[in-house]
Amino acid sequence: MKPKLYALLLLFFISYSTYGQTIEGTVRDSKQPLVGASVRLVGRSAGATTDADGHYKIQVQPGEYRLSVSYIGYQSVEKNVIVTANGPVTLNFTLSTTDDLNEVVVLGSRSAPRSQLTTAVPVDVVDVKQVAQYSPQVSINQILNYVAPSFSSNTQSLSDGTDHIDPASLRGLGPDQVLVLINGKRRHTTSLVNINGSFGKGSVGTDLNAIPTAAIKRIEILRDGAAAQYGSDAIAGVINIILNDDVNKVNASVSTGGYVSKLSENNLDGQNVQANINYGLPLGSKGGFINLAGSYDYRNYTNRTGTFSGTIFNDYNDPALADVPGSPNGKDITDQELAKRGLTRNDFNSRIGQAANRGGSLFLNASLPVSEHAEIYAFGGLNYRHGEAAAFYRTPSQLTQNNDTIYPNGFLPLIVTDNRDKSLAAGIRGSLGEWKVDFSNTFGENGVDFSVDQTLNASMLKASPTSFEAGGYRFQQNTTNLDFSRFFDNSLSGINVAFGAEHRYENYQILPGEASSYVNYGNALNIGTDAQGKPILIPDPKGNVATRFAANGAPFAGGAQSFPGFSPDNATKASRTSIAAYGDVELNFTKQFLLDAALRFENYSDFGSTLNWKLAGRYQFSPKFLLRAAASTGFRAPSLHQRYFNATSSIFTDGAFIESGTFTNDSRVAALLGIPKLKQETSNSYSAGITSNLGPLKLTVDGYFIRIDDRIVYTGQFSGNQNGTPQEQEIYNILRSANASTARFFANAINTETKGVDVVITYTLHPGKGHLRADLSGTFAKTSLVGPIHSSAQLAGKESTYFDEASRIYLENSVPQTKANLTLNYSIQKWGFFLRNVYFGKVQEATNTVANQDIYSGKVVTDASVSYSFIPALRLTIGANNLLDIYPDELSVANQSSGRFLYSRSSQQFGFNGRFLFARLALSF
């Protein structure tokens, strides 16, 4: 037995001495240990989290390792260490506090990354991990709306598909004038075009909320024209989303909350739950990784509607009045009928607020070295969201839009969307001699399908169903890039040369719905007269003669109420390609003086070519002060959506429901009105600013001017006349066949100028044992229409319809021109405190009635939270958005639409849902 026992002891000793070594030490800042700091072996599966004394321990085999230490609010540090069989190794770390103005950024330059304070153009960096820890907001749009003053986005209401995909802007320009990248690669836009009563009307944006916050490491926002560097859409700037690359660490969180406000239904509504998880695994032994993220989102609807004071019942709704002389004649009998039916006006209210939404996302980011000089990489993901938004309530008095056999008390239509998004990018990058090379292909697709519930097709009379499949949109984009760059360190103080090429393919589709969702079954075609002189009518959905009439003699409306479906005539399948070539030279004349020049040629298969340039420079007078400036030209190609979208939509304009058709620019109606073909928008952009590094105080101030010519707008509503000129009669008949009464178009109609100043100040200090950081930032911007409206001879005298007053206000004053943000973050040991005040400037009501263009004053919204770490890996945060329950100014009576609206839906500052309370549990190990 003894020899066996000795052998076992010897084996144990050898095993312990070989595999039982440790790396241990402490992680601290300049004053105290840091609890919960992450310590990991780069490219390995081992890691640890510091305890209450800032101590960590990792068991390893003998060998050479590289350790990385990170902690929110501090700069990450990496160190090499060699472990032998002689015993444990002690390796201590001291972290320095990070400052967003010193964050290293890659956006805006194809050379080596540099800090925000030394870039030639302004770049904001948003640490999503840190913001998501303390902030009440959980979606990317809302996080950026409260963090980045130059960024604006709000959840819309009663605007069809836009209720589910929030339009977003940079520097007050359109959602389609900002380019979105992921890991430096172009992101596809949505398939949805905003056409109904919201900021960004007529534009196509990028759905940032399709990307789970758990997948994001940081977001870089380039606040400068960059079309010469990155291509179309980059007139206002570029948003670059950097995906998470952590390994051997689980980050999970669950956030829940709801609106506890003076106007909340039953004192609580809009309940929200978001669950996030992120985990990364090392691939191979050379630093490869795969990082996976997922999220589940649930959002209930809110309702901030007022009590409808208009006509709910008229005497046509009371059969007892049918035989009374002089009746029915449309007399309002609402109060009598409500009493008779045991109802109140509140039973007929609309649902005005955020839409309900439920869905989830999966995302990946991966890299695998295949040699000493090359790696392959891939990233992308899936997103699905099911949304439900309410339209306007249809009352029984709306005889042409209701059937009292099906809905004796009217109905509240629901517009239901299924939004699917998928993307995948893959490539290989490395070195060929002294040159860096990156070859990649990026594919993205978005699809939105619509259905309408709790509604009817009035022209079908009693036979109408109450739900309809209305069709949908699809958009695909495939981008192939080949990029080269090289840094010449022996020329001047360094010269970086970059060039490359891009090929992009885009495809846009409109899919028709079921026939009953769009057909007017009361239409007929007059083919002549019979022997008695009576018209001979043949049922025809495209006919211009009505045959089915409501009790008041008006023809019944066709198609699904609130959202008519897309017909086969609307069905579209269009594609195009573009090719581009660019060159970029960055000259470091000295360590202080830098000049960057870029040139880009781009050719589109559907409208031609464009050549754009950019010059940017900076001079660092001292380590404390830098001057920078830039000038550039830019362009934005008209989207396929704007070229080919056509449909009939139910819109609510100045108190009335209207069936309005959107027609393409090559349609007969466009020719009759002289609507020209679309071409690209062009721009000139100029900026200048300073940065200053005064130790704990960092400052940037940047002013800018952007001129955009031939800007694409969504026109006002043109109509025909059954008894007018031959031209007006033809327009009338075309609209009638489309179940529409007005026509709208996309057109290069105006020129605009945008002027503004952005200021960012950061201050850090260490009171006692804590860490305090203060951020003050603000933007002051003004967009104005300049010069005459670009109208044709046929449009002479109709300029106010071509670009109407409501469109002008959407352009100039529907989002705050001024925003300011003061944020305080204080952490001490296990506690964290967060306080933020955001000032949202004044906006104006977007209406064509000049007398009703009310101004809504600026407001301050306060966010606050408190967090506590029970153990280093577990943190609880509770807090509030809009802590003081602030609402925008109430609407004047003239803009309330008979009491329906309490607050503006067309011009929003920060929404009108009130106070939101939340709790978040975060786990990290």
mmCIF file of C-alpha atoms in Angstrom, residues 501-678:
data_model
loop_
_atom_site.group_PDB
_atom_site.id
_atom_site.type_symbol
_atom_site.label_atom_id
_atom_site.label_comp_id
_atom_site.label_asym_id
_atom_site.label_seq_id
_atom_site.Cartn_x
_atom_site.Cartn_y
_atom_site.Cartn_z
ATOM 1 C CA ALA A 501 -13.908 50.625 -54.034
ATOM 2 C CA GLU A 502 -17.493 49.746 -53.230
ATOM 3 C CA HIS A 503 -20.318 47.974 -55.059
ATOM 4 C CA ARG A 504 -23.844 48.188 -53.709
ATOM 5 C CA TYR A 505 -27.030 46.430 -54.810
ATOM 6 C CA GLU A 506 -30.465 47.477 -53.540
ATOM 7 C CA ASN A 507 -33.909 45.985 -54.046
ATOM 8 C CA TYR A 508 -37.270 47.394 -52.931
ATOM 9 C CA GLN A 509 -40.629 45.644 -53.019
ATOM 10 C CA ILE A 510 -44.256 46.389 -52.206
ATOM 11 C CA LEU A 511 -46.322 43.237 -51.659
ATOM 12 C CA PRO A 512 -50.102 43.390 -52.229
ATOM 13 C CA GLY A 513 -52.642 42.475 -49.583
ATOM 14 C CA GLU A 514 -55.867 40.501 -49.909
ATOM 15 C CA ALA A 515 -58.464 42.007 -52.276
ATOM 16 C CA SER A 516 -60.946 42.993 -49.581
ATOM 17 C CA SER A 517 -58.278 45.174 -47.918
ATOM 18 C CA TYR A 518 -58.094 47.593 -50.866
ATOM 19 C CA VAL A 519 -61.115 47.139 -53.193
ATOM 20 C CA ASN A 520 -64.072 49.518 -53.234
ATOM 21 C CA TYR A 521 -66.925 47.147 -54.075
ATOM 22 C CA GLY A 522 -69.247 50.067 -54.752
ATOM 23 C CA ASN A 523 -67.333 51.305 -57.789
ATOM 24 C CA ALA A 524 -68.657 50.727 -61.283
ATOM 25 C CA LEU A 525 -67.799 51.623 -64.855
ATOM 26 C CA ASN A 526 -70.303 53.404 -67.082
ATOM 27 C CA ILE A 527 -70.216 51.736 -70.507
ATOM 28 C CA GLY A 528 -73.160 53.574 -72.002
ATOM 29 C CA THR A 529 -76.937 53.996 -71.659
ATOM 30 C CA ASP A 530 -79.868 51.641 -72.161
ATOM 31 C CA ALA A 531 -83.053 52.210 -74.168
ATOM 32 C CA GLN A 532 -84.562 54.216 -71.322
ATOM 33 C CA GLY A 533 -81.502 56.484 -71.146
ATOM 34 C CA LYS A 534 -80.297 55.012 -67.913
ATOM 35 C CA PRO A 535 -76.553 54.418 -67.480
ATOM 36 C CA ILE A 536 -75.282 50.881 -67.974
ATOM 37 C CA LEU A 537 -72.970 50.144 -65.066
ATOM 38 C CA ILE A 538 -70.568 47.247 -64.740
ATOM 39 C CA PRO A 539 -69.025 46.628 -61.282
ATOM 40 C CA ASP A 540 -65.368 47.594 -61.493
ATOM 41 C CA PRO A 541 -63.083 48.488 -58.568
ATOM 42 C CA LYS A 542 -61.396 51.062 -60.808
ATOM 43 C CA GLY A 543 -64.641 52.568 -62.004
ATOM 44 C CA ASN A 544 -65.439 56.215 -61.371
ATOM 45 C CA VAL A 545 -69.141 55.764 -60.625
ATOM 46 C CA ALA A 546 -70.363 55.017 -57.086
ATOM 47 C CA THR A 547 -73.232 52.554 -56.625
ATOM 48 C CA ARG A 548 -73.345 51.944 -52.881
ATOM 49 C CA PHE A 549 -74.378 54.814 -50.682
ATOM 50 C CA ALA A 550 -74.747 55.455 -46.985
ATOM 51 C CA ALA A 551 -77.990 56.781 -45.489
ATOM 52 C CA ASN A 552 -76.874 60.368 -46.052
ATOM 53 C CA GLY A 553 -76.373 59.763 -49.768
ATOM 54 C CA ALA A 554 -72.568 59.742 -49.717
ATOM 55 C CA PRO A 555 -70.725 56.740 -51.237
ATOM 56 C CA PHE A 556 -69.278 54.149 -48.886
ATOM 57 C CA ALA A 557 -65.495 54.122 -48.501
ATOM 58 C CA GLY A 558 -63.589 51.157 -49.880
ATOM 59 C CA GLY A 559 -60.693 49.219 -48.426
ATOM 60 C CA ALA A 560 -59.875 48.492 -44.807
ATOM 61 C CA GLN A 561 -60.683 51.456 -42.629
ATOM 62 C CA SER A 562 -57.584 53.188 -41.161
ATOM 63 C CA PHE A 563 -55.096 51.338 -43.393
ATOM 64 C CA PRO A 564 -56.179 50.348 -46.938
ATOM 65 C CA GLY A 565 -54.158 47.442 -48.243
ATOM 66 C CA PHE A 566 -51.747 47.520 -51.152
ATOM 67 C CA SER A 567 -53.296 46.503 -54.471
ATOM 68 C CA PRO A 568 -51.633 44.632 -57.370
ATOM 69 C CA ASP A 569 -51.350 48.059 -59.022
ATOM 70 C CA ASN A 570 -49.156 49.136 -56.078
ATOM 71 C CA ALA A 571 -47.003 46.014 -56.285
ATOM 72 C CA THR A 572 -43.415 46.995 -56.938
ATOM 73 C CA LYS A 573 -40.130 45.205 -57.418
ATOM 74 C CA ALA A 574 -37.332 47.630 -58.274
ATOM 75 C CA SER A 575 -33.566 47.417 -57.963
ATOM 76 C CA ARG A 576 -30.440 49.379 -58.715
ATOM 77 C CA THR A 577 -26.687 49.207 -58.340
ATOM 78 C CA SER A 578 -24.007 51.724 -57.501
ATOM 79 C CA ILE A 579 -20.244 51.641 -57.793
ATOM 80 C CA ALA A 580 -17.848 53.925 -55.971
ATOM 81 C CA ALA A 581 -14.143 54.620 -55.750
ATOM 82 C CA TYR A 582 -12.433 56.785 -53.142
ATOM 83 C CA GLY A 583 -9.047 58.098 -52.156
ATOM 84 C CA ASP A 584 -7.977 59.550 -48.808
ATOM 85 C CA VAL A 585 -4.647 61.135 -47.839
ATOM 86 C CA GLU A 586 -3.841 62.238 -44.296
ATOM 87 C CA LEU A 587 -0.752 64.432 -44.005
ATOM 88 C CA ASN A 588 0.934 64.956 -40.637
ATOM 89 C CA PHE A 589 3.126 67.918 -41.581
ATOM 90 C CA THR A 590 4.261 68.069 -37.969
ATOM 91 C CA LYS A 591 3.067 66.422 -34.781
ATOM 92 C CA GLN A 592 0.874 69.485 -34.281
ATOM 93 C CA PHE A 593 -0.419 70.112 -37.818
ATOM 94 C CA LEU A 594 -2.578 67.589 -39.714
ATOM 95 C CA LEU A 595 -4.431 67.897 -43.024
ATOM 96 C CA ASP A 596 -6.821 65.265 -44.408
ATOM 97 C CA ALA A 597 -8.142 65.232 -48.003
ATOM 98 C CA ALA A 598 -10.712 62.808 -49.426
ATOM 99 C CA LEU A 599 -12.253 62.380 -52.883
ATOM 100 C CA ARG A 600 -15.076 59.991 -53.822
ATOM 101 C CA PHE A 601 -16.688 59.150 -57.155
ATOM 102 C CA GLU A 602 -20.009 57.318 -57.163
ATOM 103 C CA ASN A 603 -22.228 56.162 -60.029
ATOM 104 C CA TYR A 604 -25.838 54.996 -59.676
ATOM 105 C CA SER A 605 -27.519 52.904 -62.349
ATOM 106 C CA ASP A 606 -30.763 54.867 -62.055
ATOM 107 C CA PHE A 607 -29.699 58.531 -62.069
ATOM 108 C CA GLY A 608 -26.008 59.040 -62.809
ATOM 109 C CA SER A 609 -22.735 60.062 -61.180
ATOM 110 C CA THR A 610 -21.472 62.354 -58.463
ATOM 111 C CA LEU A 611 -18.006 63.464 -57.341
ATOM 112 C CA ASN A 612 -17.450 64.787 -53.814
ATOM 113 C CA TRP A 613 -14.505 66.053 -51.797
ATOM 114 C CA LYS A 614 -13.563 66.843 -48.236
ATOM 115 C CA LEU A 615 -10.742 68.765 -46.559
ATOM 116 C CA ALA A 616 -10.194 68.637 -42.808
ATOM 117 C CA GLY A 617 -7.358 69.845 -40.644
ATOM 118 C CA ARG A 618 -6.286 70.529 -37.101
ATOM 119 C CA TYR A 619 -3.483 72.387 -35.387
ATOM 120 C CA GLN A 620 -2.517 71.633 -31.807
ATOM 121 C CA PHE A 621 -1.080 74.824 -30.326
ATOM 122 C CA SER A 622 -0.268 73.061 -27.051
ATOM 123 C CA PRO A 623 -1.294 69.931 -25.151
ATOM 124 C CA LYS A 624 -4.126 72.055 -23.766
ATOM 125 C CA PHE A 625 -5.536 73.646 -26.923
ATOM 126 C CA LEU A 626 -6.376 72.503 -30.476
ATOM 127 C CA LEU A 627 -8.043 74.222 -33.439
ATOM 128 C CA ARG A 628 -9.855 72.166 -36.111
ATOM 129 C CA ALA A 629 -11.890 72.847 -39.252
ATOM 130 C CA ALA A 630 -13.411 71.035 -42.220
ATOM 131 C CA ALA A 631 -15.114 71.732 -45.546
ATOM 132 C CA SER A 632 -16.822 69.236 -47.817
ATOM 133 C CA THR A 633 -19.379 68.575 -50.498
ATOM 134 C CA GLY A 634 -21.925 65.819 -50.148
ATOM 135 C CA PHE A 635 -24.884 64.118 -51.700
ATOM 136 C CA ARG A 636 -27.803 61.853 -50.947
ATOM 137 C CA ALA A 637 -29.215 59.583 -53.598
ATOM 138 C CA PRO A 638 -33.019 59.373 -53.667
ATOM 139 C CA SER A 639 -33.983 56.084 -52.060
ATOM 140 C CA LEU A 640 -35.725 53.386 -54.039
ATOM 141 C CA HIS A 641 -38.665 53.898 -51.683
ATOM 142 C CA GLN A 642 -38.968 57.536 -52.739
ATOM 143 C CA ARG A 643 -38.739 56.595 -56.405
ATOM 144 C CA TYR A 644 -41.207 53.703 -56.401
ATOM 145 C CA PHE A 645 -43.487 53.907 -53.349
ATOM 146 C CA ASN A 646 -47.153 54.166 -54.338
ATOM 147 C CA ALA A 647 -50.213 53.491 -52.218
ATOM 148 C CA THR A 648 -53.450 54.937 -50.888
ATOM 149 C CA SER A 649 -53.396 55.872 -47.215
ATOM 150 C CA SER A 650 -55.913 57.126 -44.678
ATOM 151 C CA ILE A 651 -54.547 60.360 -43.272
ATOM 152 C CA PHE A 652 -55.903 62.864 -40.775
ATOM 153 C CA THR A 653 -55.336 66.437 -41.963
ATOM 154 C CA ASP A 654 -56.606 69.559 -40.199
ATOM 155 C CA GLY A 655 -59.462 67.701 -38.513
ATOM 156 C CA ALA A 656 -60.627 65.545 -41.436
ATOM 157 C CA PHE A 657 -60.017 61.983 -42.666
ATOM 158 C CA ILE A 658 -58.732 61.862 -46.233
ATOM 159 C CA GLU A 659 -57.855 58.969 -48.517
ATOM 160 C CA SER A 660 -54.654 60.210 -50.112
ATOM 161 C CA GLY A 661 -52.724 58.459 -52.873
ATOM 162 C CA THR A 662 -48.961 58.579 -53.287
ATOM 163 C CA PHE A 663 -47.931 58.360 -56.949
ATOM 164 C CA THR A 664 -44.540 57.806 -58.551
ATOM 165 C CA ASN A 665 -42.867 60.575 -60.529
ATOM 166 C CA ASP A 666 -43.310 58.715 -63.808
ATOM 167 C CA SER A 667 -47.078 58.322 -63.319
ATOM 168 C CA ARG A 668 -49.712 60.019 -65.488
ATOM 169 C CA VAL A 669 -50.826 62.207 -62.572
ATOM 170 C CA ALA A 670 -47.247 63.438 -62.083
ATOM 171 C CA ALA A 671 -47.035 64.302 -65.783
ATOM 172 C CA LEU A 672 -50.308 66.239 -65.648
ATOM 173 C CA LEU A 673 -49.026 68.302 -62.715
ATOM 174 C CA GLY A 674 -45.461 68.719 -63.971
ATOM 175 C CA ILE A 675 -43.783 66.779 -61.145
ATOM 176 C CA PRO A 676 -40.148 66.209 -62.290
ATOM 177 C CA LYS A 677 -38.076 63.052 -61.976
ATOM 178 C CA LEU A 678 -36.035 62.667 -58.799
#
